[in-house]
Amino acid sequence: MALLEVKDLRTSFFTDAGEVKAVNGVSFELERGKVLGIVGESGSGKSVTAYSIMQILAPAGKIVGGSVKLDGEELIGSGENVMKTVRGNKVSIIFQDPMTSLNPTYTIGSQLMEAILLHTDRNKKEAYARAVEMLQLVNVNEPEKRMKQYPFELSGGMRQRVMIAMALACEPDILIADEPTTALDVTIQAQILELMQSLQEELGMAIIMITHDLGVVAQMCDEVIVMYAGSICEQGTADEIFYNPQHEYTKGLMRSLPSASTAGTRLQPISGTPIDLLNMPKGCAFAPRCDAAMKICIEQAAPRVDVNADHRSACWMCVKNQIDNGTIEVKGGEVNE
Amino acid sequence: MNNEQRPLIEVKGLKKYFDINTGMFKTKQLKAVDDVSFSVNKGETLGLVGESGCGKTTVGRTLLHLYKPTAGEVIYNGNLLKTKSDIKDFRKHATMVFQDPYSSLNPRMTVSDIIGEPLDVHKVYKSKKLREEKILELMSHVGLNSEHASRYAHEFSGGQRQRIGIARSLALNPDFIVCDEPVSALDVSIQAQVINMFEELQSKMGLTYLFIAHDLLVVRHISDRIAVMYLGRMVELADAKEIYDSPLHPYSKSLLSAVPVPDPKIARENKRIVLQGDIPSPLNAPSGCPFRTRCPYATEQCAEAMPEFKEVSKGHFVACHRVDEIN
Ligand SMILES: Nc1ncnc2c1ncn2[C@@H]1O[C@H](COP(=O)(O)OP(=O)(O)OP(=O)(O)O)[C@@H](O)[C@H]1O
Ligand SMILES: Nc1ncnc2c1ncn2[C@@H]1O[C@H](COP(=O)(O)OP(=O)(O)OP(=O)(O)O)[C@@H](O)[C@H]1O
Ligand code: SF4
Ligand SMILES: [Mg+2]
Ligand SMILES: [Mg+2]
């Protein structure tokens, strides 16, 4: 049994302009000790997927369907008491902007200790020792001094490390990191990623790494989910996604990246503009921007097909390729695998 | 890019210090840009990289005299900028594109007013019709439709807003543009469109760019040469391929090794030079070499004297005492 099983998760925001289907049928599994990357453009539903797992949505947001099982236990509809023990104890989250989740009016020490006291049965003295130990673990220098300082007194990289310390204080089984390094410089980002990797190996936790940086994914992740307009368009091992992409959006994304070898040539951008979730097309959500779009793409959403045991994709071009090479057959207009 | 290699912009010993309040009646000097010298050749793109707060934007703004330089010279097309009228004239030829397409445009102005503003300020057109024609021409350069002209900036996506900002900066037919993180706020899928547009405009209009960005893959793609800054100082400057393939300064080495490469096999084997410690505050810059507190090669000499920014091979400048020993 996988540590985390998400099945057909659906989350909507009910706004004045209508229902925004921010997460629209997301399914994946996460094994113990693995690093899963979630990529996709801005607004594709990466954060809302994470917030839905944690059940920390904004008031307008509701989980309208699906299942989230942690260690086999269903979390959706389990109630706030269960979720309180899940959050922090079993699943922790690091937010993109450390300033939004660190309280500016309390010292680093009191915030760390509060997290520890809340989630473990340590007493105050033990919690203090544990907090200092956590700061050491994430390479914050002079931890005793930092305990007495306020968030604004620390650099951005140091605040992010404090966030990681706070998220790890209770040794969660799963760490969700929502763009943990986007606001940081590359040399500081390298420090944080290295730190996360070594802690992951040491503590054996699983990580869900949300990012738009495919370089970070390549460095960190075993498995990758690519999201577009609230749905997973492609998922598989990192090697499959990078070296054998099958969805036209993923292919376009990989093609558009600048690198040393593109210098002196024109990049190959994805055309068009990002999707508007309130005006979703009828067929494949990516069809209006897809250079390979066929008639069926405009009319009908693509089914999810297995590319191989490590790789699934929901793209009609992928279906077409499989029909052409005989991997799947078409019977009476239905696609059968 | 060009064969003549004539500098359009030369910057010599540029300094910009800010006075910072550090308590009651106390001020301290923040050396945002300290003794920076470089040139940008006609038609080329010089990339400028370095950590947040190292002084990239301040170099751009001071060079354009949007900030008054504390010291140093800027030479445009062979002429030293001295008088107010030199600077006013320079501003018609040199302009800036800003990072944030969301906040740098006035949401209550129409696209045509935004793009036309510099034309009005400098009173370039006598007739309304000529002005309109110019605006439509500028819009077509950046791939905006003429029907967009009467719409408001807030109705556009990030990529489109950046196009509006670029059209505006082209209004006075500049030949030099400081591009300050022009694609950083854009989604990856839109970035490539805007980068291509910068390159197309450059080849069509013979533009010269100082291109500031923290994404080193973007900078590598677009630049002919790359300059690296650290704590207000330039530490290395060289041809883009040369500096990318074999950086000589210890800071450039770690910076380039830290770039996450979107290729799992390379990323797994990549030997990153992970630096220890944080970037010092520019208010308490270390003595001697600014990088010495994080540098794996630092010696006593590095704490005592500022390394000179010198040419170690043709066109390759480095500021490090130990550059010969460690390479
Ligand atoms: N509080 C809210 N009210 C209404 N809509 C919301 C709210 N929060 C998110 N959404 C919508 O849900 C969709 C998914 O948002 P989400 O934050 O998950 O995107 P994301 O993939 O994390 O993007 P980014 O890369 O920009 O962080 C977006 O279209 C967004 O507009
Ligand atoms: N107007 C100002 N007044 C006082 N200090 C300033 C001012 N502008 C910049 N600084 C300081 O000067 C230093 C350099 O800032 P600058 O904005 O040039 O950095 P940057 O390299 O562009 O950083 P980023 O990548 O974050 O944009 C910083 O320490 C900054 O706080
Ligand atoms: S001068 Fe010294 S401290 Fe500075 S980069 Fe060179 S070796 Fe390192
Ligand atoms: Mg997000
Ligand atoms: Mg800047």
mmCIF file of N, CA, C and O in Angstrom, chain B residues 142-227:
data_model
loop_
_atom_site.group_PDB
_atom_site.id
_atom_site.type_symbol
_atom_site.label_atom_id
_atom_site.label_comp_id
_atom_site.label_asym_id
_atom_site.label_seq_id
_atom_site.Cartn_x
_atom_site.Cartn_y
_atom_site.Cartn_z
ATOM 1 N N VAL B 142 5.839 44.635 -31.361
ATOM 2 C CA VAL B 142 5.875 43.719 -30.222
ATOM 3 C C VAL B 142 4.738 42.695 -30.274
ATOM 4 O O VAL B 142 4.471 42.001 -29.290
ATOM 5 N N GLY B 143 4.060 42.609 -31.427
ATOM 6 C CA GLY B 143 3.047 41.585 -31.599
ATOM 7 C C GLY B 143 1.735 41.855 -30.897
ATOM 8 O O GLY B 143 1.044 40.922 -30.488
ATOM 9 N N LEU B 144 1.367 43.146 -30.734
ATOM 10 C CA LEU B 144 0.040 43.459 -30.192
ATOM 11 C C LEU B 144 -0.862 43.896 -31.349
ATOM 12 O O LEU B 144 -0.410 44.565 -32.279
ATOM 13 N N ASN B 145 -2.160 43.527 -31.270
ATOM 14 C CA ASN B 145 -3.098 43.927 -32.316
ATOM 15 C C ASN B 145 -3.524 45.374 -32.150
ATOM 16 O O ASN B 145 -3.572 45.878 -31.037
ATOM 17 N N SER B 146 -3.913 45.985 -33.272
ATOM 18 C CA SER B 146 -4.325 47.389 -33.191
ATOM 19 C C SER B 146 -5.588 47.548 -32.343
ATOM 20 O O SER B 146 -5.784 48.576 -31.709
ATOM 21 N N GLU B 147 -6.429 46.514 -32.275
ATOM 22 C CA GLU B 147 -7.649 46.663 -31.457
ATOM 23 C C GLU B 147 -7.354 46.676 -29.956
ATOM 24 O O GLU B 147 -8.216 47.001 -29.157
ATOM 25 N N HIS B 148 -6.105 46.326 -29.584
ATOM 26 C CA HIS B 148 -5.729 46.405 -28.170
ATOM 27 C C HIS B 148 -5.533 47.840 -27.700
ATOM 28 O O HIS B 148 -5.508 48.101 -26.509
ATOM 29 N N ALA B 149 -5.385 48.772 -28.649
ATOM 30 C CA ALA B 149 -4.938 50.134 -28.317
ATOM 31 C C ALA B 149 -5.820 50.827 -27.286
ATOM 32 O O ALA B 149 -5.333 51.530 -26.413
ATOM 33 N N SER B 150 -7.129 50.620 -27.371
ATOM 34 C CA SER B 150 -8.014 51.376 -26.477
ATOM 35 C C SER B 150 -8.342 50.610 -25.201
ATOM 36 O O SER B 150 -9.141 51.062 -24.392
ATOM 37 N N ARG B 151 -7.725 49.443 -25.014
ATOM 38 C CA ARG B 151 -8.001 48.682 -23.790
ATOM 39 C C ARG B 151 -7.043 49.064 -22.676
ATOM 40 O O ARG B 151 -6.010 49.664 -22.901
ATOM 41 N N TYR B 152 -7.418 48.685 -21.448
ATOM 42 C CA TYR B 152 -6.616 49.064 -20.282
ATOM 43 C C TYR B 152 -5.615 47.965 -19.930
ATOM 44 O O TYR B 152 -5.869 46.780 -20.148
ATOM 45 N N ALA B 153 -4.498 48.392 -19.317
ATOM 46 C CA ALA B 153 -3.397 47.463 -19.044
ATOM 47 C C ALA B 153 -3.834 46.270 -18.197
ATOM 48 O O ALA B 153 -3.364 45.156 -18.390
ATOM 49 N N HIS B 154 -4.770 46.520 -17.262
ATOM 50 C CA HIS B 154 -5.134 45.427 -16.355
ATOM 51 C C HIS B 154 -5.908 44.320 -17.057
ATOM 52 O O HIS B 154 -6.128 43.255 -16.494
ATOM 53 N N GLU B 155 -6.327 44.574 -18.309
ATOM 54 C CA GLU B 155 -7.061 43.539 -19.037
ATOM 55 C C GLU B 155 -6.125 42.531 -19.708
ATOM 56 O O GLU B 155 -6.584 41.614 -20.370
ATOM 57 N N PHE B 156 -4.821 42.729 -19.560
ATOM 58 C CA PHE B 156 -3.891 41.881 -20.298
ATOM 59 C C PHE B 156 -3.160 40.884 -19.406
ATOM 60 O O PHE B 156 -2.995 41.111 -18.209
ATOM 61 N N SER B 157 -2.699 39.803 -20.023
ATOM 62 C CA SER B 157 -1.900 38.808 -19.294
ATOM 63 C C SER B 157 -0.487 39.347 -19.083
ATOM 64 O O SER B 157 -0.092 40.336 -19.703
ATOM 65 N N GLY B 158 0.268 38.671 -18.231
ATOM 66 C CA GLY B 158 1.630 39.093 -17.916
ATOM 67 C C GLY B 158 2.503 39.267 -19.151
ATOM 68 O O GLY B 158 3.192 40.271 -19.303
ATOM 69 N N GLY B 159 2.458 38.302 -20.051
ATOM 70 C CA GLY B 159 3.278 38.365 -21.258
ATOM 71 C C GLY B 159 2.893 39.559 -22.120
ATOM 72 O O GLY B 159 3.748 40.265 -22.661
ATOM 73 N N GLN B 160 1.576 39.799 -22.218
ATOM 74 C CA GLN B 160 1.113 40.935 -23.019
ATOM 75 C C GLN B 160 1.501 42.259 -22.369
ATOM 76 O O GLN B 160 1.882 43.206 -23.052
ATOM 77 N N ARG B 161 1.432 42.305 -21.033
ATOM 78 C CA ARG B 161 1.823 43.534 -20.346
ATOM 79 C C ARG B 161 3.292 43.828 -20.567
ATOM 80 O O ARG B 161 3.688 44.975 -20.728
ATOM 81 N N GLN B 162 4.112 42.777 -20.564
ATOM 82 C CA GLN B 162 5.526 43.003 -20.795
ATOM 83 C C GLN B 162 5.728 43.542 -22.208
ATOM 84 O O GLN B 162 6.567 44.403 -22.436
ATOM 85 N N ARG B 163 4.912 43.076 -23.166
ATOM 86 C CA ARG B 163 5.002 43.611 -24.530
ATOM 87 C C ARG B 163 4.656 45.096 -24.554
ATOM 88 O O ARG B 163 5.284 45.883 -25.263
ATOM 89 N N ILE B 164 3.633 45.474 -23.778
ATOM 90 C CA ILE B 164 3.236 46.883 -23.727
ATOM 91 C C ILE B 164 4.400 47.721 -23.189
ATOM 92 O O ILE B 164 4.761 48.758 -23.741
ATOM 93 N N GLY B 165 5.015 47.228 -22.104
ATOM 94 C CA GLY B 165 6.156 47.936 -21.513
ATOM 95 C C GLY B 165 7.306 48.078 -22.501
ATOM 96 O O GLY B 165 7.978 49.115 -22.544
ATOM 97 N N ILE B 166 7.519 47.050 -23.296
ATOM 98 C CA ILE B 166 8.620 47.098 -24.259
ATOM 99 C C ILE B 166 8.283 48.073 -25.391
ATOM 100 O O ILE B 166 9.122 48.875 -25.809
ATOM 101 N N ALA B 167 7.023 48.044 -25.875
ATOM 102 C CA ALA B 167 6.608 48.981 -26.926
ATOM 103 C C ALA B 167 6.836 50.414 -26.456
ATOM 104 O O ALA B 167 7.331 51.263 -27.187
ATOM 105 N N ARG B 168 6.496 50.669 -25.196
ATOM 106 C CA ARG B 168 6.678 51.999 -24.634
ATOM 107 C C ARG B 168 8.148 52.393 -24.616
ATOM 108 O O ARG B 168 8.516 53.511 -24.958
ATOM 109 N N SER B 169 9.006 51.454 -24.227
ATOM 110 C CA SER B 169 10.420 51.803 -24.148
ATOM 111 C C SER B 169 11.040 52.004 -25.532
ATOM 112 O O SER B 169 12.106 52.582 -25.663
ATOM 113 N N LEU B 170 10.351 51.515 -26.579
ATOM 114 C CA LEU B 170 10.879 51.690 -27.938
ATOM 115 C C LEU B 170 10.400 52.992 -28.575
ATOM 116 O O LEU B 170 10.813 53.346 -29.679
ATOM 117 N N ALA B 171 9.502 53.728 -27.882
ATOM 118 C CA ALA B 171 8.811 54.864 -28.504
ATOM 119 C C ALA B 171 9.751 55.914 -29.085
ATOM 120 O O ALA B 171 9.499 56.469 -30.140
ATOM 121 N N LEU B 172 10.860 56.169 -28.393
ATOM 122 C CA LEU B 172 11.740 57.240 -28.859
ATOM 123 C C LEU B 172 12.886 56.704 -29.721
ATOM 124 O O LEU B 172 13.912 57.363 -29.861
ATOM 125 N N ASN B 173 12.683 55.540 -30.313
ATOM 126 C CA ASN B 173 13.725 54.901 -31.118
ATOM 127 C C ASN B 173 15.068 54.842 -30.409
ATOM 128 O O ASN B 173 16.068 55.366 -30.897
ATOM 129 N N PRO B 174 15.124 54.224 -29.251
ATOM 130 C CA PRO B 174 16.396 54.171 -28.530
ATOM 131 C C PRO B 174 17.367 53.241 -29.243
ATOM 132 O O PRO B 174 16.961 52.449 -30.092
ATOM 133 N N ASP B 175 18.658 53.376 -28.919
ATOM 134 C CA ASP B 175 19.558 52.337 -29.412
ATOM 135 C C ASP B 175 20.146 51.513 -28.274
ATOM 136 O O ASP B 175 20.822 50.538 -28.507
ATOM 137 N N PHE B 176 19.852 51.912 -27.022
ATOM 138 C CA PHE B 176 20.352 51.143 -25.889
ATOM 139 C C PHE B 176 19.232 50.923 -24.879
ATOM 140 O O PHE B 176 18.540 51.868 -24.509
ATOM 141 N N ILE B 177 19.020 49.668 -24.462
ATOM 142 C CA ILE B 177 17.976 49.383 -23.474
ATOM 143 C C ILE B 177 18.549 48.561 -22.322
ATOM 144 O O ILE B 177 19.206 47.543 -22.536
ATOM 145 N N VAL B 178 18.304 49.040 -21.099
ATOM 146 C CA VAL B 178 18.599 48.239 -19.910
ATOM 147 C C VAL B 178 17.361 47.384 -19.648
ATOM 148 O O VAL B 178 16.290 47.908 -19.365
ATOM 149 N N CYS B 179 17.498 46.070 -19.792
ATOM 150 C CA CYS B 179 16.357 45.170 -19.568
ATOM 151 C C CYS B 179 16.536 44.585 -18.172
ATOM 152 O O CYS B 179 17.413 43.753 -17.951
ATOM 153 N N ASP B 180 15.724 45.028 -17.218
ATOM 154 C CA ASP B 180 15.896 44.594 -15.828
ATOM 155 C C ASP B 180 14.943 43.444 -15.524
ATOM 156 O O ASP B 180 13.772 43.666 -15.258
ATOM 157 N N GLU B 181 15.443 42.240 -15.552
ATOM 158 C CA GLU B 181 14.639 41.038 -15.277
ATOM 159 C C GLU B 181 13.337 41.044 -16.085
ATOM 160 O O GLU B 181 12.262 40.853 -15.514
ATOM 161 N N PRO B 182 13.401 41.228 -17.403
ATOM 162 C CA PRO B 182 12.159 41.433 -18.152
ATOM 163 C C PRO B 182 11.313 40.175 -18.297
ATOM 164 O O PRO B 182 10.149 40.283 -18.666
ATOM 165 N N VAL B 183 11.854 39.005 -18.031
ATOM 166 C CA VAL B 183 11.029 37.801 -18.177
ATOM 167 C C VAL B 183 10.851 37.039 -16.866
ATOM 168 O O VAL B 183 10.161 36.022 -16.829
ATOM 169 N N SER B 184 11.432 37.546 -15.772
ATOM 170 C CA SER B 184 11.418 36.780 -14.527
ATOM 171 C C SER B 184 10.014 36.540 -13.985
ATOM 172 O O SER B 184 9.750 35.511 -13.377
ATOM 173 N N ALA B 185 9.107 37.511 -14.200
ATOM 174 C CA ALA B 185 7.770 37.370 -13.625
ATOM 175 C C ALA B 185 6.849 36.555 -14.532
ATOM 176 O O ALA B 185 5.703 36.319 -14.193
ATOM 177 N N LEU B 186 7.356 36.115 -15.670
ATOM 178 C CA LEU B 186 6.484 35.440 -16.626
ATOM 179 C C LEU B 186 6.552 33.930 -16.476
ATOM 180 O O LEU B 186 7.579 33.373 -16.104
ATOM 181 N N ASP B 187 5.447 33.279 -16.802
ATOM 182 C CA ASP B 187 5.424 31.829 -16.784
ATOM 183 C C ASP B 187 6.399 31.281 -17.828
ATOM 184 O O ASP B 187 6.600 31.882 -18.877
ATOM 185 N N VAL B 188 6.985 30.111 -17.521
ATOM 186 C CA VAL B 188 7.980 29.524 -18.421
ATOM 187 C C VAL B 188 7.462 29.464 -19.858
ATOM 188 O O VAL B 188 8.197 29.740 -20.809
ATOM 189 N N SER B 189 6.191 29.104 -20.022
ATOM 190 C CA SER B 189 5.676 28.910 -21.380
ATOM 191 C C SER B 189 5.574 30.241 -22.126
ATOM 192 O O SER B 189 5.532 30.266 -23.346
ATOM 193 N N ILE B 190 5.538 31.352 -21.419
ATOM 194 C CA ILE B 190 5.434 32.669 -22.047
ATOM 195 C C ILE B 190 6.814 33.306 -22.198
ATOM 196 O O ILE B 190 7.063 34.086 -23.122
ATOM 197 N N GLN B 191 7.731 32.922 -21.299
ATOM 198 C CA GLN B 191 9.093 33.469 -21.339
ATOM 199 C C GLN B 191 9.723 33.382 -22.718
ATOM 200 O O GLN B 191 10.288 34.349 -23.211
ATOM 201 N N ALA B 192 9.614 32.206 -23.329
ATOM 202 C CA ALA B 192 10.283 31.992 -24.610
ATOM 203 C C ALA B 192 9.755 32.952 -25.673
ATOM 204 O O ALA B 192 10.522 33.467 -26.492
ATOM 205 N N GLN B 193 8.435 33.237 -25.664
ATOM 206 C CA GLN B 193 7.870 34.193 -26.627
ATOM 207 C C GLN B 193 8.527 35.561 -26.478
ATOM 208 O O GLN B 193 8.898 36.207 -27.466
ATOM 209 N N VAL B 194 8.662 36.013 -25.220
ATOM 210 C CA VAL B 194 9.174 37.365 -24.979
ATOM 211 C C VAL B 194 10.686 37.433 -25.268
ATOM 212 O O VAL B 194 11.177 38.412 -25.832
ATOM 213 N N ILE B 195 11.416 36.373 -24.916
ATOM 214 C CA ILE B 195 12.852 36.350 -25.229
ATOM 215 C C ILE B 195 13.060 36.440 -26.742
ATOM 216 O O ILE B 195 13.888 37.209 -27.228
ATOM 217 N N ASN B 196 12.282 35.672 -27.498
ATOM 218 C CA ASN B 196 12.391 35.747 -28.953
ATOM 219 C C ASN B 196 12.129 37.158 -29.455
ATOM 220 O O ASN B 196 12.802 37.637 -30.371
ATOM 221 N N MET B 197 11.135 37.810 -28.843
ATOM 222 C CA MET B 197 10.808 39.159 -29.299
ATOM 223 C C MET B 197 11.971 40.116 -29.070
ATOM 224 O O MET B 197 12.287 40.928 -29.933
ATOM 225 N N PHE B 198 12.631 39.998 -27.911
ATOM 226 C CA PHE B 198 13.804 40.837 -27.662
ATOM 227 C C PHE B 198 14.859 40.615 -28.748
ATOM 228 O O PHE B 198 15.470 41.556 -29.246
ATOM 229 N N GLU B 199 15.064 39.359 -29.106
ATOM 230 C CA GLU B 199 16.106 39.072 -30.089
ATOM 231 C C GLU B 199 15.718 39.564 -31.480
ATOM 232 O O GLU B 199 16.552 40.064 -32.235
ATOM 233 N N GLU B 200 14.417 39.417 -31.822
ATOM 234 C CA GLU B 200 13.973 39.892 -33.127
ATOM 235 C C GLU B 200 14.081 41.407 -33.231
ATOM 236 O O GLU B 200 14.528 41.938 -34.251
ATOM 237 N N LEU B 201 13.676 42.100 -32.171
ATOM 238 C CA LEU B 201 13.777 43.567 -32.176
ATOM 239 C C LEU B 201 15.235 43.995 -32.298
ATOM 240 O O LEU B 201 15.562 44.947 -32.991
ATOM 241 N N GLN B 202 16.103 43.267 -31.625
ATOM 242 C CA GLN B 202 17.517 43.620 -31.681
ATOM 243 C C GLN B 202 18.062 43.520 -33.098
ATOM 244 O O GLN B 202 18.726 44.427 -33.580
ATOM 245 N N SER B 203 17.732 42.404 -33.786
ATOM 246 C CA SER B 203 18.305 42.283 -35.125
ATOM 247 C C SER B 203 17.629 43.240 -36.105
ATOM 248 O O SER B 203 18.263 43.743 -37.011
ATOM 249 N N LYS B 204 16.334 43.522 -35.880
ATOM 250 C CA LYS B 204 15.642 44.445 -36.783
ATOM 251 C C LYS B 204 16.104 45.888 -36.596
ATOM 252 O O LYS B 204 16.274 46.629 -37.545
ATOM 253 N N MET B 205 16.307 46.288 -35.338
ATOM 254 C CA MET B 205 16.565 47.707 -35.070
ATOM 255 C C MET B 205 17.987 47.979 -34.617
ATOM 256 O O MET B 205 18.308 49.104 -34.249
ATOM 257 N N GLY B 206 18.829 46.964 -34.611
ATOM 258 C CA GLY B 206 20.221 47.168 -34.202
ATOM 259 C C GLY B 206 20.370 47.609 -32.759
ATOM 260 O O GLY B 206 21.253 48.400 -32.430
ATOM 261 N N LEU B 207 19.505 47.097 -31.866
ATOM 262 C CA LEU B 207 19.535 47.534 -30.473
ATOM 263 C C LEU B 207 20.706 46.928 -29.703
ATOM 264 O O LEU B 207 21.210 45.853 -30.048
ATOM 265 N N THR B 208 21.118 47.623 -28.667
ATOM 266 C CA THR B 208 22.152 47.157 -27.749
ATOM 267 C C THR B 208 21.492 46.962 -26.388
ATOM 268 O O THR B 208 20.737 47.821 -25.948
ATOM 269 N N TYR B 209 21.748 45.806 -25.740
ATOM 270 C CA TYR B 209 21.084 45.526 -24.465
ATOM 271 C C TYR B 209 22.069 45.326 -23.319
ATOM 272 O O TYR B 209 23.101 44.667 -23.484
ATOM 273 N N LEU B 210 21.699 45.853 -22.154
ATOM 274 C CA LEU B 210 22.263 45.359 -20.900
ATOM 275 C C LEU B 210 21.147 44.520 -20.299
ATOM 276 O O LEU B 210 20.097 45.046 -19.947
ATOM 277 N N PHE B 211 21.342 43.204 -20.232
ATOM 278 C CA PHE B 211 20.254 42.297 -19.890
ATOM 279 C C PHE B 211 20.486 41.722 -18.492
ATOM 280 O O PHE B 211 21.369 40.886 -18.279
ATOM 281 N N ILE B 212 19.678 42.193 -17.526
ATOM 282 C CA ILE B 212 19.817 41.759 -16.138
ATOM 283 C C ILE B 212 18.866 40.599 -15.881
ATOM 284 O O ILE B 212 17.685 40.689 -16.218
ATOM 285 N N ALA B 213 19.355 39.511 -15.321
ATOM 286 C CA ALA B 213 18.448 38.404 -15.005
ATOM 287 C C ALA B 213 19.109 37.512 -13.981
ATOM 288 O O ALA B 213 20.333 37.458 -13.884
ATOM 289 N N HIS B 214 18.300 36.808 -13.180
ATOM 290 C CA HIS B 214 18.921 35.864 -12.263
ATOM 291 C C HIS B 214 18.852 34.440 -12.797
ATOM 292 O O HIS B 214 19.496 33.553 -12.257
ATOM 293 N N ASP B 215 18.085 34.233 -13.886
ATOM 294 C CA ASP B 215 18.037 32.909 -14.496
ATOM 295 C C ASP B 215 19.222 32.764 -15.451
ATOM 296 O O ASP B 215 19.252 33.349 -16.533
ATOM 297 N N LEU B 216 20.203 31.969 -15.033
ATOM 298 C CA LEU B 216 21.438 31.914 -15.804
ATOM 299 C C LEU B 216 21.271 31.218 -17.149
ATOM 300 O O LEU B 216 22.041 31.455 -18.062
ATOM 301 N N LEU B 217 20.256 30.371 -17.280
ATOM 302 C CA LEU B 217 20.046 29.730 -18.573
ATOM 303 C C LEU B 217 19.485 30.737 -19.575
ATOM 304 O O LEU B 217 19.842 30.722 -20.751
ATOM 305 N N VAL B 218 18.631 31.635 -19.091
ATOM 306 C CA VAL B 218 18.117 32.706 -19.958
ATOM 307 C C VAL B 218 19.270 33.620 -20.385
ATOM 308 O O VAL B 218 19.422 33.956 -21.556
ATOM 309 N N VAL B 219 20.113 33.991 -19.428
ATOM 310 C CA VAL B 219 21.234 34.883 -19.725
ATOM 311 C C VAL B 219 22.210 34.228 -20.695
ATOM 312 O O VAL B 219 22.681 34.848 -21.646
ATOM 313 N N ARG B 220 22.485 32.958 -20.482
ATOM 314 C CA ARG B 220 23.391 32.248 -21.389
ATOM 315 C C ARG B 220 22.829 32.243 -22.804
ATOM 316 O O ARG B 220 23.543 32.407 -23.782
ATOM 317 N N HIS B 221 21.516 32.051 -22.910
ATOM 318 C CA HIS B 221 20.880 32.001 -24.225
ATOM 319 C C HIS B 221 21.005 33.327 -24.965
ATOM 320 O O HIS B 221 21.338 33.364 -26.138
ATOM 321 N N ILE B 222 20.761 34.425 -24.267
ATOM 322 C CA ILE B 222 20.586 35.709 -24.965
ATOM 323 C C ILE B 222 21.867 36.547 -25.065
ATOM 324 O O ILE B 222 21.965 37.409 -25.933
ATOM 325 N N SER B 223 22.877 36.273 -24.213
ATOM 326 C CA SER B 223 23.998 37.214 -24.115
ATOM 327 C C SER B 223 25.167 36.870 -25.017
ATOM 328 O O SER B 223 25.460 35.705 -25.274
ATOM 329 N N ASP B 224 25.867 37.928 -25.466
ATOM 330 C CA ASP B 224 27.140 37.733 -26.153
ATOM 331 C C ASP B 224 28.264 37.657 -25.128
ATOM 332 O O ASP B 224 29.171 36.851 -25.246
ATOM 333 N N ARG B 225 28.181 38.538 -24.130
ATOM 334 C CA ARG B 225 29.135 38.487 -23.022
ATOM 335 C C ARG B 225 28.345 38.516 -21.724
ATOM 336 O O ARG B 225 27.195 38.953 -21.693
ATOM 337 N N ILE B 226 28.971 38.054 -20.630
ATOM 338 C CA ILE B 226 28.287 38.021 -19.335
ATOM 339 C C ILE B 226 29.182 38.644 -18.270
ATOM 340 O O ILE B 226 30.393 38.375 -18.224
ATOM 341 N N ALA B 227 28.576 39.499 -17.426
ATOM 342 C CA ALA B 227 29.284 40.077 -16.286
ATOM 343 C C ALA B 227 28.662 39.537 -15.004
ATOM 344 O O ALA B 227 27.447 39.417 -14.908
#
